[in-house]
Amino acid sequence: MNWKPKKWIAILLGFLVQPIGMLYIARVKLAIVYYLAGIVVGLTDYWFALNYDGWGQYFTFALMFISAIHVYLIVKQDKEISIRPWYSKWYGLLSITLIPLLMIFSFRAFLFEPFRMPSVSMSPSINPKDIMVASKWGYGNYATYGITLAKTALSNELKRGDVIVLEYPKDPAINYVERVIGLPNDVIEYDKDSVIINGKKALRVFENKDSDFEIFSESIDSISYRIKVMPTVDSVKGQVSVPEGHIFVMGDNRDNSNDSRYWGFVPIQNIVGKVVYILEASQ
């Protein structure tokens, strides 16, 4: 039986999912072209959104309209075809759509997931709008898009000084980014001028003054990083013993960070992953 694509289905698919629209009308090469174009356009819109407030998905919407018009013109001119390819049928389109989505979902849940820094709490190490990539395998908290696939015991070694993404203990739906300061059974003393771990003071060296902040290089064990301190702000002082199964975290912007000094310890099962890469947003 001869077959010809339905115009309204072709236009709808061409607008919403450009490669699928092209597959529906049996145009494999055009599907590949629109797939690659979608990646380029998506990354371009993402870059503009990072660097320009108020930017919308303008290039993406332009591609959607172009694809819909392109599909319509092809269907309007095409004649019926005698053998309909499998990939243009509903089960082929569904399989081609779901398989990549499942791969992306699994990759984000189990291996690596990007996060966007929402605040100044980790400045100067990580600044607002910076993109962080967290390594998740071995941290036991396998979830993405708010859907948890698995929970297992921690198998990776935690180190003092690591930057981690965690579920906020008071509301696990919210992700925080903090630096690990204390491990289970550590005794932590802290104030504006120092962090003392098990009686050993973290090395701190003054670097420079930035507006209202003083910038220091701080080292814990073998990990070094930079912190901010506001000399005019009253010091937050405390001494805590980290319980078993928990960690103590702080932000690098010490006077502008909502962390363990204020809301307590982080259960190890709340760790989402370790930050392994930072893509800095243009300022």
PDB file of N, CA, C and O in Angstrom, residues 34-80:
ATOM      1  N   TYR A  34      19.712  18.351  10.840  1.00  0.00           N
ATOM      2  CA  TYR A  34      18.969  19.079  11.873  1.00  0.00           C
ATOM      3  C   TYR A  34      19.401  18.661  13.278  1.00  0.00           C
ATOM      4  O   TYR A  34      19.360  19.471  14.212  1.00  0.00           O
ATOM      5  N   TYR A  35      19.819  17.426  13.437  1.00  0.00           N
ATOM      6  CA  TYR A  35      20.341  16.985  14.742  1.00  0.00           C
ATOM      7  C   TYR A  35      21.605  17.763  15.100  1.00  0.00           C
ATOM      8  O   TYR A  35      21.731  18.297  16.213  1.00  0.00           O
ATOM      9  N   LEU A  36      22.527  17.857  14.153  1.00  0.00           N
ATOM     10  CA  LEU A  36      23.769  18.601  14.384  1.00  0.00           C
ATOM     11  C   LEU A  36      23.490  20.097  14.555  1.00  0.00           C
ATOM     12  O   LEU A  36      24.085  20.755  15.416  1.00  0.00           O
ATOM     13  N   ALA A  37      22.565  20.609  13.744  1.00  0.00           N
ATOM     14  CA  ALA A  37      22.205  22.029  13.870  1.00  0.00           C
ATOM     15  C   ALA A  37      21.592  22.313  15.228  1.00  0.00           C
ATOM     16  O   ALA A  37      21.848  23.363  15.843  1.00  0.00           O
ATOM     17  N   GLY A  38      20.786  21.365  15.735  1.00  0.00           N
ATOM     18  CA  GLY A  38      20.177  21.541  17.057  1.00  0.00           C
ATOM     19  C   GLY A  38      21.210  21.629  18.157  1.00  0.00           C
ATOM     20  O   GLY A  38      21.064  22.415  19.107  1.00  0.00           O
ATOM     21  N   ILE A  39      22.266  20.815  18.053  1.00  0.00           N
ATOM     22  CA  ILE A  39      23.328  20.864  19.051  1.00  0.00           C
ATOM     23  C   ILE A  39      24.028  22.218  19.023  1.00  0.00           C
ATOM     24  O   ILE A  39      24.239  22.853  20.065  1.00  0.00           O
ATOM     25  N   VAL A  40      24.376  22.676  17.816  1.00  0.00           N
ATOM     26  CA  VAL A  40      25.077  23.961  17.678  1.00  0.00           C
ATOM     27  C   VAL A  40      24.202  25.105  18.176  1.00  0.00           C
ATOM     28  O   VAL A  40      24.647  25.976  18.944  1.00  0.00           O
ATOM     29  N   VAL A  41      22.948  25.100  17.772  1.00  0.00           N
ATOM     30  CA  VAL A  41      22.027  26.178  18.163  1.00  0.00           C
ATOM     31  C   VAL A  41      21.773  26.144  19.669  1.00  0.00           C
ATOM     32  O   VAL A  41      21.746  27.190  20.330  1.00  0.00           O
ATOM     33  N   GLY A  42      21.602  24.952  20.231  1.00  0.00           N
ATOM     34  CA  GLY A  42      21.381  24.842  21.673  1.00  0.00           C
ATOM     35  C   GLY A  42      22.554  25.362  22.481  1.00  0.00           C
ATOM     36  O   GLY A  42      22.378  26.087  23.469  1.00  0.00           O
ATOM     37  N   LEU A  43      23.764  24.994  22.064  1.00  0.00           N
ATOM     38  CA  LEU A  43      24.959  25.473  22.758  1.00  0.00           C
ATOM     39  C   LEU A  43      25.111  26.982  22.614  1.00  0.00           C
ATOM     40  O   LEU A  43      25.530  27.673  23.554  1.00  0.00           O
ATOM     41  N   THR A  44      24.748  27.500  21.445  1.00  0.00           N
ATOM     42  CA  THR A  44      24.839  28.952  21.219  1.00  0.00           C
ATOM     43  C   THR A  44      23.872  29.701  22.123  1.00  0.00           C
ATOM     44  O   THR A  44      24.241  30.688  22.781  1.00  0.00           O
ATOM     45  N   ASP A  45      22.633  29.235  22.173  1.00  0.00           N
ATOM     46  CA  ASP A  45      21.648  29.867  23.069  1.00  0.00           C
ATOM     47  C   ASP A  45      22.088  29.765  24.525  1.00  0.00           C
ATOM     48  O   ASP A  45      21.902  30.696  25.313  1.00  0.00           O
ATOM     49  N   TYR A  46      22.672  28.614  24.881  1.00  0.00           N
ATOM     50  CA  TYR A  46      23.124  28.414  26.258  1.00  0.00           C
ATOM     51  C   TYR A  46      24.228  29.395  26.607  1.00  0.00           C
ATOM     52  O   TYR A  46      24.246  29.983  27.694  1.00  0.00           O
ATOM     53  N   TRP A  47      25.148  29.597  25.678  1.00  0.00           N
ATOM     54  CA  TRP A  47      26.257  30.535  25.911  1.00  0.00           C
ATOM     55  C   TRP A  47      25.724  31.952  26.087  1.00  0.00           C
ATOM     56  O   TRP A  47      26.153  32.675  26.988  1.00  0.00           O
ATOM     57  N   PHE A  48      24.796  32.357  25.235  1.00  0.00           N
ATOM     58  CA  PHE A  48      24.217  33.695  25.358  1.00  0.00           C
ATOM     59  C   PHE A  48      23.453  33.844  26.665  1.00  0.00           C
ATOM     60  O   PHE A  48      23.502  34.906  27.302  1.00  0.00           O
ATOM     61  N   ALA A  49      22.743  32.795  27.084  1.00  0.00           N
ATOM     62  CA  ALA A  49      21.993  32.863  28.348  1.00  0.00           C
ATOM     63  C   ALA A  49      22.925  33.019  29.537  1.00  0.00           C
ATOM     64  O   ALA A  49      22.588  33.695  30.517  1.00  0.00           O
ATOM     65  N   LEU A  50      24.108  32.390  29.467  1.00  0.00           N
ATOM     66  CA  LEU A  50      25.071  32.514  30.556  1.00  0.00           C
ATOM     67  C   LEU A  50      25.646  33.912  30.660  1.00  0.00           C
ATOM     68  O   LEU A  50      25.950  34.398  31.744  1.00  0.00           O
ATOM     69  N   ASN A  51      25.786  34.569  29.522  1.00  0.00           N
ATOM     70  CA  ASN A  51      26.526  35.823  29.494  1.00  0.00           C
ATOM     71  C   ASN A  51      25.663  37.068  29.316  1.00  0.00           C
ATOM     72  O   ASN A  51      26.165  38.178  29.497  1.00  0.00           O
ATOM     73  N   TYR A  52      24.387  36.886  28.997  1.00  0.00           N
ATOM     74  CA  TYR A  52      23.508  38.040  28.785  1.00  0.00           C
ATOM     75  C   TYR A  52      22.186  37.788  29.495  1.00  0.00           C
ATOM     76  O   TYR A  52      21.426  36.887  29.116  1.00  0.00           O
ATOM     77  N   ASP A  53      21.914  38.571  30.517  1.00  0.00           N
ATOM     78  CA  ASP A  53      20.669  38.434  31.266  1.00  0.00           C
ATOM     79  C   ASP A  53      19.475  38.709  30.353  1.00  0.00           C
ATOM     80  O   ASP A  53      19.485  39.631  29.545  1.00  0.00           O
ATOM     81  N   GLY A  54      18.453  37.907  30.519  1.00  0.00           N
ATOM     82  CA  GLY A  54      17.236  38.104  29.743  1.00  0.00           C
ATOM     83  C   GLY A  54      17.243  37.421  28.391  1.00  0.00           C
ATOM     84  O   GLY A  54      16.250  37.503  27.652  1.00  0.00           O
ATOM     85  N   TRP A  55      18.330  36.751  28.056  1.00  0.00           N
ATOM     86  CA  TRP A  55      18.386  36.079  26.757  1.00  0.00           C
ATOM     87  C   TRP A  55      17.447  34.882  26.748  1.00  0.00           C
ATOM     88  O   TRP A  55      17.422  34.087  27.670  1.00  0.00           O
ATOM     89  N   GLY A  56      16.666  34.759  25.685  1.00  0.00           N
ATOM     90  CA  GLY A  56      15.780  33.616  25.522  1.00  0.00           C
ATOM     91  C   GLY A  56      16.367  32.609  24.547  1.00  0.00           C
ATOM     92  O   GLY A  56      17.482  32.768  24.048  1.00  0.00           O
ATOM     93  N   GLN A  57      15.597  31.580  24.244  1.00  0.00           N
ATOM     94  CA  GLN A  57      16.062  30.557  23.304  1.00  0.00           C
ATOM     95  C   GLN A  57      15.742  30.983  21.868  1.00  0.00           C
ATOM     96  O   GLN A  57      15.076  30.272  21.118  1.00  0.00           O
ATOM     97  N   TYR A  58      16.302  32.142  21.476  1.00  0.00           N
ATOM     98  CA  TYR A  58      15.915  32.734  20.201  1.00  0.00           C
ATOM     99  C   TYR A  58      16.374  31.900  19.009  1.00  0.00           C
ATOM    100  O   TYR A  58      15.616  31.686  18.055  1.00  0.00           O
ATOM    101  N   PHE A  59      17.602  31.443  19.019  1.00  0.00           N
ATOM    102  CA  PHE A  59      18.098  30.641  17.903  1.00  0.00           C
ATOM    103  C   PHE A  59      17.370  29.298  17.827  1.00  0.00           C
ATOM    104  O   PHE A  59      17.088  28.788  16.749  1.00  0.00           O
ATOM    105  N   THR A  60      17.061  28.739  18.984  1.00  0.00           N
ATOM    106  CA  THR A  60      16.339  27.466  19.018  1.00  0.00           C
ATOM    107  C   THR A  60      14.950  27.611  18.410  1.00  0.00           C
ATOM    108  O   THR A  60      14.513  26.772  17.604  1.00  0.00           O
ATOM    109  N   PHE A  61      14.238  28.680  18.774  1.00  0.00           N
ATOM    110  CA  PHE A  61      12.903  28.906  18.206  1.00  0.00           C
ATOM    111  C   PHE A  61      12.989  29.156  16.703  1.00  0.00           C
ATOM    112  O   PHE A  61      12.127  28.700  15.945  1.00  0.00           O
ATOM    113  N   ALA A  62      14.019  29.855  16.269  1.00  0.00           N
ATOM    114  CA  ALA A  62      14.201  30.097  14.828  1.00  0.00           C
ATOM    115  C   ALA A  62      14.381  28.783  14.087  1.00  0.00           C
ATOM    116  O   ALA A  62      13.783  28.564  13.017  1.00  0.00           O
ATOM    117  N   LEU A  63      15.191  27.882  14.650  1.00  0.00           N
ATOM    118  CA  LEU A  63      15.403  26.577  14.024  1.00  0.00           C
ATOM    119  C   LEU A  63      14.099  25.776  13.982  1.00  0.00           C
ATOM    120  O   LEU A  63      13.823  25.075  12.992  1.00  0.00           O
ATOM    121  N   MET A  64      13.280  25.869  15.013  1.00  0.00           N
ATOM    122  CA  MET A  64      12.012  25.147  15.050  1.00  0.00           C
ATOM    123  C   MET A  64      11.084  25.608  13.925  1.00  0.00           C
ATOM    124  O   MET A  64      10.473  24.782  13.231  1.00  0.00           O
ATOM    125  N   PHE A  65      11.001  26.913  13.714  1.00  0.00           N
ATOM    126  CA  PHE A  65      10.136  27.433  12.652  1.00  0.00           C
ATOM    127  C   PHE A  65      10.680  27.077  11.272  1.00  0.00           C
ATOM    128  O   PHE A  65       9.909  26.710  10.368  1.00  0.00           O
ATOM    129  N   ILE A  66      11.997  27.170  11.120  1.00  0.00           N
ATOM    130  CA  ILE A  66      12.615  26.816   9.834  1.00  0.00           C
ATOM    131  C   ILE A  66      12.338  25.360   9.497  1.00  0.00           C
ATOM    132  O   ILE A  66      11.981  25.016   8.365  1.00  0.00           O
ATOM    133  N   SER A  67      12.494  24.488  10.488  1.00  0.00           N
ATOM    134  CA  SER A  67      12.264  23.063  10.267  1.00  0.00           C
ATOM    135  C   SER A  67      10.813  22.778   9.899  1.00  0.00           C
ATOM    136  O   SER A  67      10.529  21.987   8.985  1.00  0.00           O
ATOM    137  N   ALA A  68       9.878  23.416  10.598  1.00  0.00           N
ATOM    138  CA  ALA A  68       8.456  23.189  10.317  1.00  0.00           C
ATOM    139  C   ALA A  68       8.109  23.595   8.887  1.00  0.00           C
ATOM    140  O   ALA A  68       7.389  22.874   8.175  1.00  0.00           O
ATOM    141  N   ILE A  69       8.627  24.723   8.462  1.00  0.00           N
ATOM    142  CA  ILE A  69       8.379  25.190   7.091  1.00  0.00           C
ATOM    143  C   ILE A  69       9.036  24.256   6.080  1.00  0.00           C
ATOM    144  O   ILE A  69       8.443  23.908   5.046  1.00  0.00           O
ATOM    145  N   HIS A  70      10.260  23.825   6.393  1.00  0.00           N
ATOM    146  CA  HIS A  70      10.998  22.926   5.510  1.00  0.00           C
ATOM    147  C   HIS A  70      10.236  21.610   5.329  1.00  0.00           C
ATOM    148  O   HIS A  70      10.082  21.100   4.209  1.00  0.00           O
ATOM    149  N   VAL A  71       9.759  21.039   6.417  1.00  0.00           N
ATOM    150  CA  VAL A  71       8.992  19.788   6.358  1.00  0.00           C
ATOM    151  C   VAL A  71       7.736  19.966   5.512  1.00  0.00           C
ATOM    152  O   VAL A  71       7.398  19.116   4.673  1.00  0.00           O
ATOM    153  N   TYR A  72       7.035  21.071   5.735  1.00  0.00           N
ATOM    154  CA  TYR A  72       5.808  21.328   4.978  1.00  0.00           C
ATOM    155  C   TYR A  72       6.074  21.392   3.478  1.00  0.00           C
ATOM    156  O   TYR A  72       5.333  20.786   2.680  1.00  0.00           O
ATOM    157  N   LEU A  73       7.130  22.070   3.081  1.00  0.00           N
ATOM    158  CA  LEU A  73       7.443  22.200   1.654  1.00  0.00           C
ATOM    159  C   LEU A  73       7.796  20.850   1.041  1.00  0.00           C
ATOM    160  O   LEU A  73       7.422  20.565  -0.108  1.00  0.00           O
ATOM    161  N   ILE A  74       8.490  20.020   1.793  1.00  0.00           N
ATOM    162  CA  ILE A  74       8.850  18.699   1.276  1.00  0.00           C
ATOM    163  C   ILE A  74       7.607  17.827   1.108  1.00  0.00           C
ATOM    164  O   ILE A  74       7.409  17.183   0.073  1.00  0.00           O
ATOM    165  N   VAL A  75       6.750  17.806   2.139  1.00  0.00           N
ATOM    166  CA  VAL A  75       5.541  16.977   2.086  1.00  0.00           C
ATOM    167  C   VAL A  75       4.604  17.456   0.973  1.00  0.00           C
ATOM    168  O   VAL A  75       3.963  16.645   0.276  1.00  0.00           O
ATOM    169  N   LYS A  76       4.538  18.733   0.794  1.00  0.00           N
ATOM    170  CA  LYS A  76       3.658  19.305  -0.232  1.00  0.00           C
ATOM    171  C   LYS A  76       4.060  18.846  -1.627  1.00  0.00           C
ATOM    172  O   LYS A  76       3.206  18.596  -2.491  1.00  0.00           O
ATOM    173  N   GLN A  77       5.365  18.686  -1.848  1.00  0.00           N
ATOM    174  CA  GLN A  77       5.858  18.316  -3.174  1.00  0.00           C
ATOM    175  C   GLN A  77       5.977  16.811  -3.373  1.00  0.00           C
ATOM    176  O   GLN A  77       5.954  16.323  -4.510  1.00  0.00           O
ATOM    177  N   ASP A  78       6.116  16.051  -2.306  1.00  0.00           N
ATOM    178  CA  ASP A  78       6.365  14.619  -2.410  1.00  0.00           C
ATOM    179  C   ASP A  78       5.148  13.851  -2.910  1.00  0.00           C
ATOM    180  O   ASP A  78       3.997  14.202  -2.616  1.00  0.00           O
ATOM    181  N   LYS A  79       5.461  12.769  -3.600  1.00  0.00           N
ATOM    182  CA  LYS A  79       4.440  11.838  -4.018  1.00  0.00           C
ATOM    183  C   LYS A  79       4.374  10.681  -3.031  1.00  0.00           C
ATOM    184  O   LYS A  79       5.215  10.557  -2.151  1.00  0.00           O
ATOM    185  N   GLU A  80       3.407   9.818  -3.201  1.00  0.00           N
ATOM    186  CA  GLU A  80       3.301   8.658  -2.342  1.00  0.00           C
ATOM    187  C   GLU A  80       4.476   7.712  -2.571  1.00  0.00           C
ATOM    188  O   GLU A  80       5.031   7.655  -3.675  1.00  0.00           O
TER     189      GLU A  80
END
